[in-house]
Amino acid sequence: MNELIISIFSNLIKVNEYLTKTSNDSNFKIQNEFRIRSLKNALRTIKNLSTDIKDIKELDGISGIGKGIKDRINEIIKTKKLKELDELCKNIDCLNLNKINIKDELLNIVGVGEIFVNKLLNIYKITSVKEFIDLVQNKKIKVSSTIELGIKYYNKLKFNIPRQEITKTLDYLETEISKIDDSIIIQICGSYRRQKLTSNDIDLLVTIPTILEEDKNLEKDIIQKIVKKLHDNNFLLDDITPQATDKYMGFIKYAKFPVRRIDIRFIPFLSWYPAILYFTGSKDLNLMMRNKAKKLGYKLNEYGIFKGSKNILVESEEEIFNLLEIKYLEPQERNF
């Protein structure tokens, strides 16, 4: 149910943004900006929920979910649609709204970026993902090898990855990677570590406690051994980064599950906990912590927490929170 609510709220925001942009009524623009902000706050809250909404009462007491938002969600739960959105769509230029939606769909293709999408829409006048794919396959539009892979797996990558699937994939990876070197430690980060129900892709961090600092040759050797092992097992299907160094990007297929995107990064152990913190997120938490670090005379990023040029060795994420005088948050508490 959460995915349907998220989809409808996303479209409601797009419609209201379009109406605001095209209106000449300054009062309407101001009022609609408040409405959009409220919808975006609610959407962010819903995206960060760790359980599926089945009853509107489950939202009682949650910040950012007022009566108007609850009424909309309740209608979606009961009818699987939102009359407000349907009515608005009757009164706008559907061609322009479709253009917004097509842009979002094109950006979902692996390798496709904002500049290229604008070129597709404004120069090639693309009206659908299918039209774009047909033009590429008929060699009317030249694209990178990464976009070719994105097209190849587009229909298989449309849906988010359920948490249970990632857990089973992690178990498999732990077993297979330990056969290469049992001192290797791995961790899946992102929304999975924040206990979310679904994730867009799999973000795997790899380290070895004896490799404290950056050593490109060692890192490349370990990543290449992992990639070879997973290719030999037919777990890896296609490589976005065929010449992997300390980072690999590609496509996987495990057991009966669909094709998924995976990133594998080697992290020197001195950077391990800062990297876990960074790649776990959320983005808003990372920004808040970086700003607090700056105020206290530190620099915080995925490579470490620095005092001047010195990278401070920390043995847990909690140590970083303590250094920055911030109350420690468990991963599932970082969804904001």
XYZ file of C-alpha atoms in Angstrom:
336
model
C 0.000 0.000 0.000
C 2.858 2.407 0.758
C 4.084 2.278 -2.859
C 0.612 3.194 -4.174
C 0.314 6.071 -1.680
C 3.803 7.288 -2.626
C 2.969 7.107 -6.349
C -0.299 9.048 -5.981
C 1.237 11.681 -3.695
C 4.171 12.093 -6.115
C 1.753 12.732 -8.988
C -0.316 15.102 -6.840
C 2.831 17.117 -6.115
C 3.768 17.210 -9.816
C 0.294 18.430 -10.796
C 0.313 21.149 -8.141
C 3.819 22.250 -9.121
C 2.663 22.499 -12.731
C -0.435 24.496 -11.729
C 1.702 26.860 -9.641
C 4.195 27.353 -12.451
C 1.524 28.127 -15.066
C -0.780 30.289 -12.916
C -0.875 34.104 -13.104
C -2.682 34.371 -9.754
C -0.119 35.398 -7.117
C -2.421 34.471 -4.207
C -2.984 31.024 -5.679
C 0.766 30.585 -6.141
C 1.427 31.386 -2.473
C -1.360 29.107 -1.209
C -0.309 26.272 -3.488
C 3.331 26.524 -2.371
C 2.167 25.789 1.175
C 0.082 22.869 -0.104
C 3.050 21.475 -2.036
C 5.342 21.819 0.982
C 2.823 19.944 3.145
C 2.493 17.175 0.544
C 6.278 16.866 0.198
C 6.731 16.620 3.970
C 4.061 13.922 4.117
C 5.615 12.073 1.172
C 9.026 12.100 2.862
C 7.464 10.742 6.068
C 5.630 7.954 4.213
C 8.783 6.973 2.310
C 10.638 6.639 5.602
C 8.070 4.395 7.295
C 9.435 0.939 8.098
C 6.000 -0.749 8.008
C 3.263 -0.938 5.389
C 0.217 1.261 6.097
C -2.910 -0.885 6.442
C -5.035 1.313 8.702
C -5.147 5.111 8.934
C -4.939 4.872 12.739
C -1.334 3.729 12.364
C -0.482 7.319 11.413
C -1.809 8.846 14.646
C 0.789 11.027 16.325
C 3.248 10.989 13.410
C 4.737 14.411 12.721
C 3.889 15.845 9.303
C 0.690 13.809 8.930
C -2.235 16.153 9.617
C -5.955 15.654 9.043
C -5.860 16.626 5.355
C -3.037 14.196 4.627
C -4.763 11.452 6.642
C -8.006 11.937 4.713
C -6.162 11.562 1.411
C -4.320 8.438 2.574
C -7.544 6.935 3.932
C -9.228 7.467 0.552
C -6.309 5.774 -1.224
C -6.427 2.820 1.193
C -10.171 2.369 0.588
C -10.470 3.155 -3.142
C -6.916 2.712 -4.514
C -7.163 6.209 -6.037
C -7.544 9.888 -5.103
C -10.476 11.911 -6.441
C -8.586 15.180 -5.853
C -5.869 14.089 -8.282
C -8.372 12.851 -10.865
C -10.248 16.182 -10.768
C -7.074 18.244 -11.101
C -5.949 16.173 -14.077
C -9.160 17.086 -15.914
C -8.274 20.759 -15.791
C -4.659 20.871 -16.921
C -2.703 20.538 -20.137
C -2.119 16.796 -20.137
C 0.643 17.089 -22.716
C 2.803 19.120 -20.341
C 2.038 16.853 -17.388
C 2.901 13.833 -19.505
C 6.206 15.487 -20.366
C 7.003 15.747 -16.649
C 6.130 12.087 -16.108
C 8.113 10.957 -19.171
C 11.147 12.839 -17.874
C 10.914 10.976 -14.567
C 10.512 7.648 -16.375
C 13.544 8.301 -18.590
C 15.630 9.222 -15.537
C 14.820 5.777 -14.128
C 16.888 4.186 -16.910
C 20.345 3.349 -15.555
C 22.932 5.731 -17.035
C 20.455 8.406 -18.147
C 21.021 11.847 -16.622
C 19.241 15.200 -16.522
C 21.137 16.828 -19.426
C 20.578 13.846 -21.733
C 16.866 13.683 -20.833
C 16.390 17.362 -21.697
C 18.062 16.677 -25.052
C 15.699 13.743 -25.676
C 12.634 15.832 -24.843
C 13.594 19.084 -26.552
C 15.562 17.933 -29.613
C 14.269 14.433 -30.337
C 10.763 15.226 -28.986
C 10.578 11.863 -27.224
C 7.067 11.119 -25.930
C 7.623 7.769 -24.214
C 10.292 5.420 -22.913
C 9.270 2.910 -25.581
C 9.883 5.477 -28.322
C 13.343 6.204 -26.912
C 14.210 2.504 -26.681
C 13.008 1.909 -30.261
C 15.172 4.765 -31.563
C 18.227 3.405 -29.748
C 17.645 -0.140 -30.986
C 17.200 1.164 -34.551
C 20.474 3.114 -34.152
C 18.744 6.496 -34.588
C 20.142 7.686 -31.241
C 23.641 6.807 -30.058
C 23.997 6.068 -26.335
C 26.712 4.890 -23.940
C 27.247 1.219 -23.084
C 25.851 1.969 -19.607
C 22.567 3.260 -21.057
C 22.428 0.209 -23.346
C 22.538 -1.959 -20.208
C 19.958 0.304 -18.572
C 17.648 -0.285 -21.539
C 18.345 -4.017 -21.493
C 17.189 -4.299 -17.876
C 14.703 -1.406 -17.778
C 11.551 -3.480 -17.420
C 13.199 -5.747 -14.849
C 14.373 -2.869 -12.652
C 11.036 -1.050 -12.377
C 10.199 -2.364 -8.935
C 11.923 -1.840 -5.605
C 13.659 -4.701 -3.807
C 11.795 -6.188 -0.815
C 13.772 -6.271 2.415
C 13.527 -10.072 2.754
C 15.120 -10.503 -0.674
C 18.085 -8.301 0.257
C 18.571 -10.256 3.496
C 18.766 -13.536 1.566
C 21.131 -11.947 -0.957
C 23.342 -10.705 1.889
C 23.492 -14.212 3.385
C 24.622 -15.539 0.011
C 27.253 -12.817 -0.402
C 28.656 -13.404 3.086
C 29.042 -17.117 2.351
C 30.657 -16.692 -1.073
C 32.944 -13.763 -0.244
C 34.251 -15.489 2.899
C 35.541 -18.262 0.596
C 37.894 -15.699 -0.975
C 39.234 -14.420 2.354
C 37.523 -15.039 5.682
C 38.854 -11.742 7.058
C 36.685 -9.755 4.619
C 33.831 -7.875 6.301
C 30.802 -6.787 4.273
C 27.831 -4.536 4.996
C 24.788 -3.563 2.941
C 23.918 0.063 3.664
C 21.323 2.516 2.348
C 17.642 2.195 3.175
C 18.091 -1.538 3.889
C 20.241 -0.757 6.925
C 17.700 1.871 7.986
C 15.183 -1.002 8.211
C 13.068 0.202 5.278
C 10.677 -2.281 3.672
C 12.142 -1.788 0.188
C 15.287 -0.439 -1.491
C 16.130 0.813 -4.987
C 19.362 -1.155 -5.279
C 22.032 -2.943 -3.240
C 24.934 -0.882 -1.891
C 27.611 -3.251 -0.567
C 30.639 -2.037 1.387
C 33.693 -4.282 1.787
C 36.710 -3.979 4.094
C 39.583 -5.928 5.657
C 40.700 -4.791 9.155
C 44.402 -5.099 8.266
C 44.102 -2.640 5.366
C 43.903 0.568 7.364
C 44.643 3.164 4.698
C 44.087 3.557 0.973
C 46.054 1.057 -1.118
C 44.685 1.073 -4.659
C 46.518 -2.069 -5.766
C 45.270 -4.153 -2.830
C 41.751 -2.732 -3.110
C 41.631 -3.452 -6.845
C 42.878 -7.003 -6.260
C 40.184 -7.733 -3.655
C 37.330 -6.242 -5.692
C 38.443 -8.122 -8.810
C 38.561 -11.402 -6.883
C 35.042 -10.776 -5.584
C 33.776 -9.873 -9.060
C 35.384 -12.963 -10.606
C 33.926 -15.231 -7.920
C 30.430 -13.810 -8.380
C 30.692 -14.011 -12.174
C 31.835 -17.638 -11.951
C 28.739 -18.334 -9.845
C 26.511 -16.613 -12.447
C 25.440 -14.157 -9.744
C 26.751 -11.156 -11.705
C 25.119 -10.752 -15.126
C 26.569 -7.578 -16.654
C 29.198 -5.027 -15.658
C 28.730 -1.268 -15.780
C 32.378 -0.969 -14.669
C 34.226 -3.775 -16.513
C 37.603 -2.516 -15.267
C 36.700 -2.318 -11.571
C 39.200 -0.723 -9.197
C 38.015 -0.006 -5.647
C 34.402 0.149 -6.866
C 32.265 -2.148 -9.009
C 28.827 -1.429 -10.488
C 26.701 -3.998 -12.239
C 23.611 -6.180 -12.443
C 22.878 -9.325 -10.433
C 20.459 -12.240 -10.579
C 20.132 -14.357 -7.456
C 18.009 -17.511 -7.204
C 14.395 -16.896 -8.294
C 14.584 -13.140 -7.712
C 14.500 -10.493 -10.491
C 17.547 -8.716 -11.903
C 18.862 -6.047 -9.520
C 21.465 -3.267 -9.493
C 24.475 -3.591 -7.193
C 27.403 -1.367 -6.221
C 30.398 -2.908 -4.419
C 32.944 -0.562 -2.807
C 36.143 -1.365 -0.959
C 36.642 0.841 2.104
C 39.994 1.069 3.977
C 39.368 0.170 7.605
C 40.306 3.659 8.857
C 37.303 4.921 6.853
C 34.996 1.979 7.643
C 32.653 3.508 10.223
C 32.483 6.963 8.591
C 31.662 5.182 5.300
C 28.957 3.036 6.913
C 27.461 6.173 8.462
C 27.566 8.056 5.153
C 26.193 5.278 2.928
C 23.472 4.384 5.446
C 22.125 7.947 5.326
C 19.746 9.554 5.263
C 20.900 12.492 3.128
C 19.360 14.951 5.568
C 21.176 13.338 8.506
C 24.483 13.404 6.601
C 24.040 17.099 5.855
C 23.156 17.902 9.457
C 26.172 15.980 10.794
C 28.575 17.562 8.284
C 27.390 21.025 9.303
C 27.765 20.193 13.008
C 31.258 18.804 12.364
C 32.255 22.025 10.619
C 31.048 24.122 13.574
C 33.167 22.016 15.946
C 36.284 22.261 13.800
C 36.048 18.819 12.180
C 35.476 17.682 8.615
C 33.181 14.672 8.141
C 32.691 12.698 4.933
C 32.651 9.083 3.736
C 36.436 8.914 4.033
C 36.660 9.808 7.706
C 36.294 12.379 10.420
C 39.215 14.782 10.249
C 40.789 17.256 12.645
C 42.970 19.307 10.362
C 44.692 16.774 8.103
C 44.470 13.928 10.637
C 41.900 11.194 10.015
C 40.692 10.166 13.480
C 40.398 6.398 13.982
C 36.934 5.545 15.311
C 35.763 2.069 16.277
C 32.028 2.613 15.865
C 29.468 4.977 14.408
C 28.545 5.919 17.961
C 32.024 7.407 18.449
C 31.358 9.795 15.566
C 28.061 10.896 17.111
C 29.835 11.419 20.447
C 32.640 13.471 18.873
C 30.017 15.720 17.319
C 28.007 15.934 20.564
C 24.944 14.411 18.908
C 22.709 11.807 20.558
C 23.370 8.438 18.928
C 20.683 7.269 16.509
C 20.197 3.626 15.599
C 20.049 3.088 11.807
C 16.243 2.772 11.852
C 16.042 6.175 13.583
C 17.851 7.942 10.732
C 14.890 8.135 8.353
C 14.457 11.904 8.099
